Short mmCIF file of C-alpha atoms (C1' of nucleotides) in Angstrom, two decimals:
data_model
loop_
_atom_site.label_atom_id
_atom_site.label_comp_id
_atom_site.label_asym_id
_atom_site.label_seq_id
_atom_site.Cartn_x
_atom_site.Cartn_y
_atom_site.Cartn_z
CA UNK Y 1 125.63 79.66 63.91
CA UNK Y 2 124.87 83.23 61.76
CA UNK Y 3 123.85 83.57 58.22
CA UNK Y 4 126.29 84.40 55.94
CA UNK Y 5 126.67 87.97 55.26
CA UNK Y 6 124.24 88.75 52.32
CA UNK Y 7 127.09 90.47 50.50
CA UNK Y 8 125.46 93.44 47.35
CA UNK Y 9 126.04 93.03 44.24
CA UNK Y 10 127.38 95.65 42.04
CA UNK Y 11 123.83 96.61 40.67
CA UNK Y 12 122.57 96.54 44.24
CA UNK Y 13 125.47 99.22 45.19
CA UNK Y 14 124.39 101.13 42.09
CA UNK Y 15 121.06 101.46 43.52
CA UNK Y 16 121.78 101.81 46.82
CA UNK Y 17 124.66 104.94 46.42
CA UNK Y 18 122.19 106.03 43.80
CA UNK Y 19 119.47 106.70 45.99
CA UNK Y 20 121.71 107.94 48.95
CA UNK Y 21 122.92 110.38 46.35
CA UNK Y 22 119.82 111.39 44.65
CA UNK Y 23 118.26 112.01 47.93
CA UNK Y 24 121.11 114.75 49.32
CA UNK Y 25 121.11 116.89 46.61
CA UNK Y 26 117.87 116.46 46.33
CA UNK Y 27 117.76 117.96 49.53
CA UNK Y 28 120.74 120.31 48.81
CA UNK Y 29 118.28 121.85 46.02
CA UNK Y 30 115.32 122.23 48.22
CA UNK Y 31 116.70 123.57 51.00
CA UNK Y 32 118.12 126.35 49.36
CA UNK Y 33 115.03 127.39 47.38
CA UNK Y 34 113.12 127.09 50.52
CA UNK Y 35 115.77 129.06 52.68
CA UNK Y 36 115.28 131.85 49.43
CA UNK Y 37 111.70 132.53 49.08
CA UNK Y 38 110.30 131.80 52.59
CA UNK Y 39 113.82 131.43 55.00
CA UNK Y 40 112.12 127.77 56.05
CA UNK Y 41 114.99 124.72 56.53
CA UNK Y 42 113.61 121.50 55.00
CA UNK Y 43 112.59 120.03 58.01
CA UNK Y 44 110.57 123.26 58.87
CA UNK Y 45 108.97 123.13 55.75
CA UNK Y 46 108.31 119.29 55.97
CA UNK Y 47 106.61 119.70 59.19
CA UNK Y 48 104.59 122.18 57.82
CA UNK Y 49 103.81 120.68 54.86
CA UNK Y 50 102.83 117.59 56.50
CA UNK Y 51 100.46 119.62 58.73
CA UNK Y 52 98.97 121.58 56.37
CA UNK Y 53 98.79 118.76 53.62
CA UNK Y 54 98.47 115.85 54.94
CA UNK Y 55 96.45 116.34 57.89
CA UNK Y 56 93.09 117.11 57.49
CA UNK Y 57 92.80 119.03 60.87
CA UNK Y 58 95.69 120.88 60.46
CA UNK Y 59 97.16 119.52 63.57
CA UNK Y 60 99.42 116.33 64.81
CA UNK Y 61 100.95 115.31 67.96
CA UNK Y 62 104.51 116.05 68.53
CA UNK Y 63 105.36 112.26 68.50
CA UNK Y 64 103.74 111.76 64.93
CA UNK Y 65 105.12 114.51 63.61
CA UNK Y 66 108.94 113.21 64.74
CA UNK Y 67 108.04 109.84 63.31
CA UNK Y 68 106.84 111.43 60.05
CA UNK Y 69 109.63 113.57 59.35
CA UNK Y 70 112.40 110.66 60.81
CA UNK Y 71 113.78 113.28 63.24
CA UNK Y 72 114.47 113.15 66.74
CA UNK Y 73 112.06 114.27 69.91
CA UNK Y 74 114.25 116.56 71.38
CA UNK Y 75 114.93 118.19 67.32
CA UNK Y 76 111.12 118.47 66.98
CA UNK Y 77 110.41 120.37 70.30
CA UNK Y 78 113.32 122.77 69.01
CA UNK Y 79 111.87 123.59 65.79
CA UNK Y 80 107.80 123.57 67.13
CA UNK Y 81 110.03 126.44 69.27
CA UNK Y 82 110.58 128.18 66.76
CA UNK Y 83 107.73 127.72 64.26
CA UNK Y 84 105.57 128.71 67.41
CA UNK Y 85 107.53 131.63 67.55
CA UNK Y 86 107.10 132.56 63.88
CA UNK Y 87 103.83 132.32 64.63
CA UNK Y 88 103.66 129.37 61.64
CA UNK Y 89 102.08 127.17 64.83
CA UNK Y 90 100.45 126.51 67.86
CA UNK Y 91 101.07 124.28 70.58
CA UNK Y 92 98.12 123.72 72.54
CA UNK Y 93 98.09 120.47 75.10
CA UNK Y 94 95.72 117.73 73.70
CA UNK Y 95 92.27 117.81 75.15
CA UNK Y 96 92.05 113.38 75.45
CA UNK Y 97 95.50 113.22 77.07
CA UNK Y 98 97.54 115.78 79.05
CA UNK Y 99 100.92 114.58 78.53
CA UNK Y 100 100.38 115.37 74.93
CA UNK Y 101 101.07 118.34 72.99
CA UNK Y 102 99.17 118.77 69.67
CA UNK Y 103 100.67 121.09 67.33
CA UNK Y 104 98.54 123.13 64.93
CA UNK Y 105 99.19 124.81 61.83
CA UNK Y 106 97.99 128.64 61.58
CA UNK Y 107 96.99 130.83 58.86
CA UNK Y 108 100.28 132.42 58.66
CA UNK Y 109 101.91 128.84 58.50
CA UNK Y 110 99.27 128.12 55.54
CA UNK Y 111 100.35 131.43 53.75
CA UNK Y 112 103.85 130.68 53.86
CA UNK Y 113 103.41 127.24 52.75
CA UNK Y 114 101.29 128.38 49.77
CA UNK Y 115 104.06 130.84 49.11
CA UNK Y 116 106.78 128.28 48.74
CA UNK Y 117 105.45 125.47 47.49
CA UNK Y 118 105.27 126.83 43.71
CA UNK Y 119 109.40 126.99 44.01
CA UNK Y 120 109.26 123.69 45.96
CA UNK Y 121 107.85 122.02 43.14
CA UNK Y 122 109.20 123.40 40.25
CA UNK Y 123 112.87 122.61 42.00
CA UNK Y 124 111.78 118.85 42.30
CA UNK Y 125 110.11 118.84 38.76
CA UNK Y 126 113.41 119.87 37.30
CA UNK Y 127 115.97 118.10 39.50
CA UNK Y 128 114.44 114.67 40.13
CA UNK Y 129 111.35 114.53 37.45
CA UNK Y 130 113.62 116.36 34.31
CA UNK Y 131 115.57 113.34 33.47
CA UNK Y 132 112.26 110.80 34.18
CA UNK Y 133 109.48 110.10 32.05
CA UNK Y 134 106.02 109.72 33.21
CA UNK Y 135 106.13 106.28 33.32
CA UNK Y 136 109.64 106.19 34.84
CA UNK Y 137 108.25 107.92 38.14
CA UNK Y 138 105.45 105.82 38.18
CA UNK Y 139 107.53 102.87 38.43
CA UNK Y 140 109.90 104.90 41.03
CA UNK Y 141 107.12 105.26 43.08
CA UNK Y 142 106.19 101.44 42.84
CA UNK Y 143 109.94 100.12 43.61
CA UNK Y 144 110.08 102.67 46.49
CA UNK Y 145 106.65 102.40 48.17
CA UNK Y 146 106.68 99.08 49.38
CA UNK Y 147 110.40 99.68 50.99
CA UNK Y 148 108.95 102.47 52.61
CA UNK Y 149 106.28 100.29 54.33
CA UNK Y 150 108.76 97.53 54.91
CA UNK Y 151 111.23 99.70 56.61
CA UNK Y 152 108.47 101.71 59.02
CA UNK Y 153 107.39 98.12 59.89
CA UNK Y 154 110.87 96.86 60.44
CA UNK Y 155 112.57 99.13 63.45
CA UNK Y 156 116.38 99.40 62.14
CA UNK Y 157 117.51 96.81 65.51
CA UNK Y 158 117.02 96.36 69.47
CA UNK Y 159 118.28 99.03 71.17
CA UNK Y 160 121.86 98.44 72.09
CA UNK Y 161 124.31 99.87 74.28
CA UNK Y 162 125.40 103.45 73.48
CA UNK Y 163 128.81 104.49 73.28
CA UNK Y 164 130.64 107.21 73.36
CA UNK Y 165 131.07 109.35 69.99
CA UNK Y 166 134.36 109.52 68.08
CA UNK V 1 107.11 135.74 31.03
CA UNK V 2 107.42 132.82 33.33
CA UNK V 3 106.80 129.47 32.39
CA UNK V 4 103.64 128.01 34.21
CA UNK V 5 104.76 126.48 37.56
CA UNK V 6 104.90 122.96 36.56
CA UNK V 7 103.26 121.20 39.37
CA UNK V 8 103.54 117.66 40.46
CA UNK V 9 100.87 115.12 40.04
CA UNK V 10 100.32 112.37 42.35
CA UNK V 11 102.28 109.77 41.04
CA UNK V 12 105.51 111.96 40.73
CA UNK V 13 104.46 113.47 44.55
CA UNK V 14 104.80 109.64 45.79
CA UNK V 15 107.71 109.03 44.43
CA UNK V 16 109.40 112.40 46.00
CA UNK V 17 108.17 111.59 49.03
CA UNK V 18 108.94 107.65 48.90
CA UNK V 19 112.27 108.49 47.97
CA UNK V 20 113.14 111.03 50.56
CA UNK V 21 111.58 108.78 53.38
CA UNK V 22 113.24 106.15 52.18
CA UNK V 23 116.27 107.73 52.13
CA UNK V 24 115.86 109.16 55.43
CA UNK V 25 115.13 105.89 56.98
CA UNK V 26 117.87 103.95 55.66
CA UNK V 27 120.29 106.65 56.77
CA UNK V 28 119.06 106.12 60.36
CA UNK V 29 119.51 102.14 60.01
CA UNK V 30 122.64 102.46 59.06
CA UNK V 31 123.82 105.15 61.18
CA UNK V 32 123.17 102.89 64.68
CA UNK V 33 124.40 100.20 63.21
CA UNK V 34 127.99 102.22 62.42
CA UNK V 35 128.04 103.25 65.70
CA UNK V 36 127.59 100.32 67.48
CA UNK V 37 130.06 98.30 65.21
CA UNK V 38 132.78 100.66 64.57
CA UNK V 39 131.48 104.02 66.63
CA UNK V 40 131.93 106.12 62.90
CA UNK V 41 129.18 108.41 61.96
CA UNK V 42 127.37 108.19 58.50
CA UNK V 43 129.47 110.62 57.40
CA UNK V 44 132.66 109.26 58.56
CA UNK V 45 131.84 106.23 56.88
CA UNK V 46 131.45 107.80 53.50
CA UNK V 47 134.67 109.10 53.93
CA UNK V 48 136.37 105.87 54.94
CA UNK V 49 134.51 104.41 51.99
CA UNK V 50 135.59 106.78 49.45
CA UNK V 51 139.03 106.77 50.41
CA UNK V 52 139.05 102.67 51.11
CA UNK V 53 137.11 101.44 48.22
CA UNK V 54 136.33 104.10 45.36
CA UNK V 55 139.87 105.24 44.83
CA UNK V 56 142.64 103.18 43.62
CA UNK V 57 145.28 105.60 45.61
CA UNK V 58 143.47 105.67 48.74
CA UNK V 59 143.81 109.28 48.48
CA UNK V 60 141.51 112.52 47.78
CA UNK V 61 141.85 116.06 48.13
CA UNK V 62 139.49 117.74 50.41
CA UNK V 63 137.58 119.29 48.06
CA UNK V 64 136.94 116.28 45.51
CA UNK V 65 135.67 114.46 49.26
CA UNK V 66 133.39 117.17 50.02
CA UNK V 67 131.77 117.28 46.60
CA UNK V 68 131.62 113.26 46.82
CA UNK V 69 129.79 113.21 50.09
CA UNK V 70 127.58 116.49 49.59
CA UNK V 71 129.03 118.30 52.37
CA UNK V 72 130.32 121.81 53.38
CA UNK V 73 133.69 122.43 53.26
CA UNK V 74 134.00 123.34 56.98
CA UNK V 75 132.16 120.12 57.95
CA UNK V 76 134.88 118.10 56.01
CA UNK V 77 137.81 120.13 57.95
CA UNK V 78 136.17 119.12 60.96
CA UNK V 79 135.80 115.51 60.67
CA UNK V 80 138.60 114.95 59.00
CA UNK V 81 140.18 116.48 61.73
CA UNK V 82 138.55 114.02 63.74
CA UNK V 83 139.42 111.19 61.39
CA UNK V 84 143.15 111.89 61.86
CA UNK V 85 143.09 112.19 65.71
CA UNK V 86 141.76 108.93 65.58
CA UNK V 87 144.12 107.71 63.00
CA UNK V 88 142.39 106.60 60.20
CA UNK V 89 143.32 109.25 57.73
CA UNK V 90 146.27 111.53 56.88
CA UNK V 91 146.56 114.97 55.76
CA UNK V 92 149.54 115.79 53.93
CA UNK V 93 150.10 118.70 51.51
CA UNK V 94 149.47 118.02 47.93
CA UNK V 95 152.99 117.48 45.73
CA UNK V 96 151.32 119.44 42.65
CA UNK V 97 149.10 122.53 44.60
CA UNK V 98 150.73 123.59 47.56
CA UNK V 99 146.97 125.13 49.10
CA UNK V 100 145.47 121.05 48.31
CA UNK V 101 145.26 118.63 51.24
CA UNK V 102 145.32 115.02 50.40
CA UNK V 103 143.65 112.84 52.67
CA UNK V 104 144.86 109.29 52.89
CA UNK V 105 143.50 106.40 54.39
CA UNK V 106 145.63 104.85 57.04
CA UNK V 107 145.98 100.77 57.76
CA UNK V 108 143.98 101.16 60.46
CA UNK V 109 141.22 103.52 58.21
CA UNK V 110 140.83 100.08 56.02
CA UNK V 111 140.85 97.74 59.17
CA UNK V 112 138.04 99.58 60.73
CA UNK V 113 136.51 100.18 57.08
CA UNK V 114 136.67 95.95 56.60
CA UNK V 115 135.04 95.64 60.34
CA UNK V 116 132.33 97.73 59.71
CA UNK V 117 131.36 96.85 55.99
CA UNK V 118 129.87 93.48 56.95
CA UNK V 119 127.38 94.79 58.98
CA UNK V 120 126.81 97.55 56.60
CA UNK V 121 125.99 95.59 53.74
CA UNK V 122 124.02 93.40 55.82
CA UNK V 123 121.51 96.09 57.13
CA UNK V 124 121.17 97.49 53.45
CA UNK V 125 120.50 94.10 52.16
CA UNK V 126 117.80 93.52 54.79
CA UNK V 127 116.34 97.08 54.85
CA UNK V 128 116.51 98.51 51.48
CA UNK V 129 116.71 95.34 49.37
CA UNK V 130 114.52 93.07 51.26
CA UNK V 131 111.18 93.97 49.40
CA UNK V 132 112.94 94.49 46.13
CA UNK V 133 113.57 91.47 43.71
CA UNK V 134 117.02 91.18 41.58
CA UNK V 135 114.73 92.98 38.81
CA UNK V 136 113.88 95.53 40.76
CA UNK V 137 116.76 96.56 42.04
CA UNK V 138 118.36 96.88 38.40
CA UNK V 139 115.52 98.89 37.58
CA UNK V 140 116.03 101.03 40.40
CA UNK V 141 119.81 101.90 39.63
CA UNK V 142 118.80 102.22 36.34
CA UNK V 143 116.42 104.87 36.83
CA UNK V 144 118.51 106.83 39.73
CA UNK V 145 121.73 107.10 38.17
CA UNK V 146 120.43 109.13 35.29
CA UNK V 147 118.44 111.57 37.80
CA UNK V 148 122.27 111.57 40.18
CA UNK V 149 123.83 112.79 36.99
CA UNK V 150 121.42 115.06 35.71
CA UNK V 151 121.87 116.74 38.91
CA UNK V 152 125.32 116.85 39.62
CA UNK V 153 125.51 118.63 36.23
CA UNK V 154 122.64 121.08 37.44
CA UNK V 155 123.76 123.30 39.95
CA UNK V 156 120.37 123.90 42.31
CA UNK V 157 120.71 127.29 41.06
CA UNK V 158 122.86 130.45 41.20
CA UNK V 159 123.92 132.07 44.23
CA UNK V 160 121.71 134.52 45.87
CA UNK V 161 121.50 136.59 48.57
CA UNK V 162 121.95 134.84 51.79
CA UNK V 163 119.38 135.52 54.68
CA UNK V 164 119.46 135.13 58.17
CA UNK V 165 118.18 131.78 59.28
CA UNK V 166 114.65 131.57 60.72
"C1'" DC A 1 92.84 103.56 95.70
"C1'" DA A 2 98.48 102.65 95.30
"C1'" DC A 3 102.54 101.17 92.80
"C1'" DG A 4 105.41 100.54 89.49
"C1'" DA A 5 105.91 100.72 84.34
"C1'" DG A 6 104.94 103.27 80.14
"C1'" DT A 7 104.28 107.12 77.40
"C1'" DG A 8 105.49 112.06 76.08
"C1'" DC A 9 107.36 116.24 75.68
"C1'" DT A 10 110.83 119.26 77.22
"C1'" DT A 11 115.26 120.51 79.52
"C1'" DC A 12 120.56 120.14 79.18
"C1'" DA A 13 125.25 119.63 77.62
"C1'" DA A 14 127.75 118.19 74.25
"C1'" DA A 15 129.01 117.26 69.12
"C1'" DT A 16 127.90 118.23 65.31
"C1'" DT A 17 126.67 121.19 61.36
"C1'" DC A 18 126.94 125.33 58.60
"C1'" DG A 19 128.05 130.12 56.35
"C1'" DA A 20 130.98 133.86 56.07
"C1'" DA A 21 135.70 135.43 56.85
"C1'" DG A 22 140.47 134.93 56.75
"C1'" DC A 23 144.59 132.64 54.92
"C1'" DA A 24 148.06 130.80 51.83
"C1'" DC A 25 149.13 129.38 47.47
"C1'" DA A 26 147.92 129.76 41.91
"C1'" DT A 27 146.78 131.30 37.93
"C1'" DC A 28 146.21 134.86 34.62
"C1'" DC A 29 147.02 139.39 32.13
"C1'" DG A 30 149.39 143.38 31.09
"C1'" DC U 1 158.05 140.69 37.11
"C1'" DG U 2 153.79 142.36 39.75
"C1'" DG U 3 148.80 143.13 40.97
"C1'" DA U 4 144.41 141.18 40.55
"C1'" DT U 5 141.58 137.45 40.67
"C1'" DG U 6 140.48 132.62 41.71
"C1'" DT U 7 141.05 128.46 44.59
"C1'" DG U 8 141.61 125.19 48.79
"C1'" DC U 9 141.23 124.93 53.39
"C1'" DT U 10 141.26 126.10 58.15
"C1'" DT U 11 138.65 129.50 61.42
"C1'" DC U 12 135.63 131.44 63.73
"C1'" DG U 13 130.90 132.07 65.74
"C1'" DA U 14 125.74 131.23 65.70
"C1'" DA U 15 122.74 127.55 64.66
"C1'" DT U 16 121.29 122.94 64.78
"C1'" DT U 17 121.05 118.44 66.27
"C1'" DT U 18 121.02 114.61 69.32
"C1'" DG U 19 120.95 111.48 73.17
"C1'" DA U 20 120.32 110.94 77.98
"C1'" DA U 21 117.85 112.76 81.88
"C1'" DG U 22 114.31 114.92 84.38
"C1'" DC U 23 108.99 115.73 85.12
"C1'" DA U 24 104.34 115.44 84.20
"C1'" DC U 25 100.83 112.33 83.29
"C1'" DT U 26 98.55 107.28 81.87
"C1'" DC U 27 97.62 102.48 82.40
"C1'" DG U 28 97.38 98.27 84.62
"C1'" DT U 29 97.29 95.48 88.73
"C1'" DG U 30 97.07 94.18 92.74
#
DNA sequence: CACGAGTGCTTCAAATTCGAAGCACATCCG
DNA sequence: CGGATGTGCTTCGAATTTGAAGCACTCGTG
């Protein structure tokens, strides 16, 4: 017998909806700023940021990039193609694994990232952190970090047969 | 002279990244469940939920729906068309304003919503609230609700000339 | 070594998404 | 009333995104 379906109480619902709406609105706001200043989509910015800021070497394998950005592989191939065409990254076969492709940010990529970053943080500051105190920000980070780790660890569901899209 | 660009401290960065990643992962998880059980995309579910749960009448104007779901108008037209074709909603000209279109959820729409909802809440419970206590959930809701209100009120930026996409 | 399963990426076709332009109705002022 | 402006939605073309299929390489086992 299956467990009783755990329904959400009103507080949880509030938190869930607020979370999704804030993330959506924030993404929209950021997207607009990125487009204006650097002609970048949010995904492209995420990729550059991950390469230029998170990675100490400036390189990552395609798969790791895709996972980090919560993105499909084929979509990443497409975007990596665009970024490469714009000379913001290079793609080279990995030395240790012939199948893998290493994506590396170029100087131009770093330059664009630097150009875009101030406005980006400005939007985040104003839109997200304006209503939050320093303490609030810490509380938020402390609440969400475990959730992120939990979700990373627990894949949503075992693969199931796909139906045709509606 | 412009203000000094407010850069983000590490705590804020943590909070920002965690927020976006959690929202992204959660959306993916939910999307998969919705596809399996009801052959609905997340957007379609949001639309049905808004009509069937939030609205007391089961109806909304297109524009209000688009705003509520953070969505472009043309995208909403497309999705509303799909939902209508599947007999989950109806579209009728509004009585008081000939320009406006009222979207109304059908019985079939409500039925599908009911069918999908348990699994949906189950995913949210497990993925989002598993690592959070009751108190945490409340804290999260209380932190994010003001942010959402603030972002709703403050449009990202006045319209600026659009450039060609990269 | 040879085979079969697995992994990493790309290609492909189809679906979704967006912004700009267009259309119809509404509202505002003179 | 009449024209100008604004609003609500749809249409259109182009860009993006996705899952499935395909290809190449790797790994484990015999």
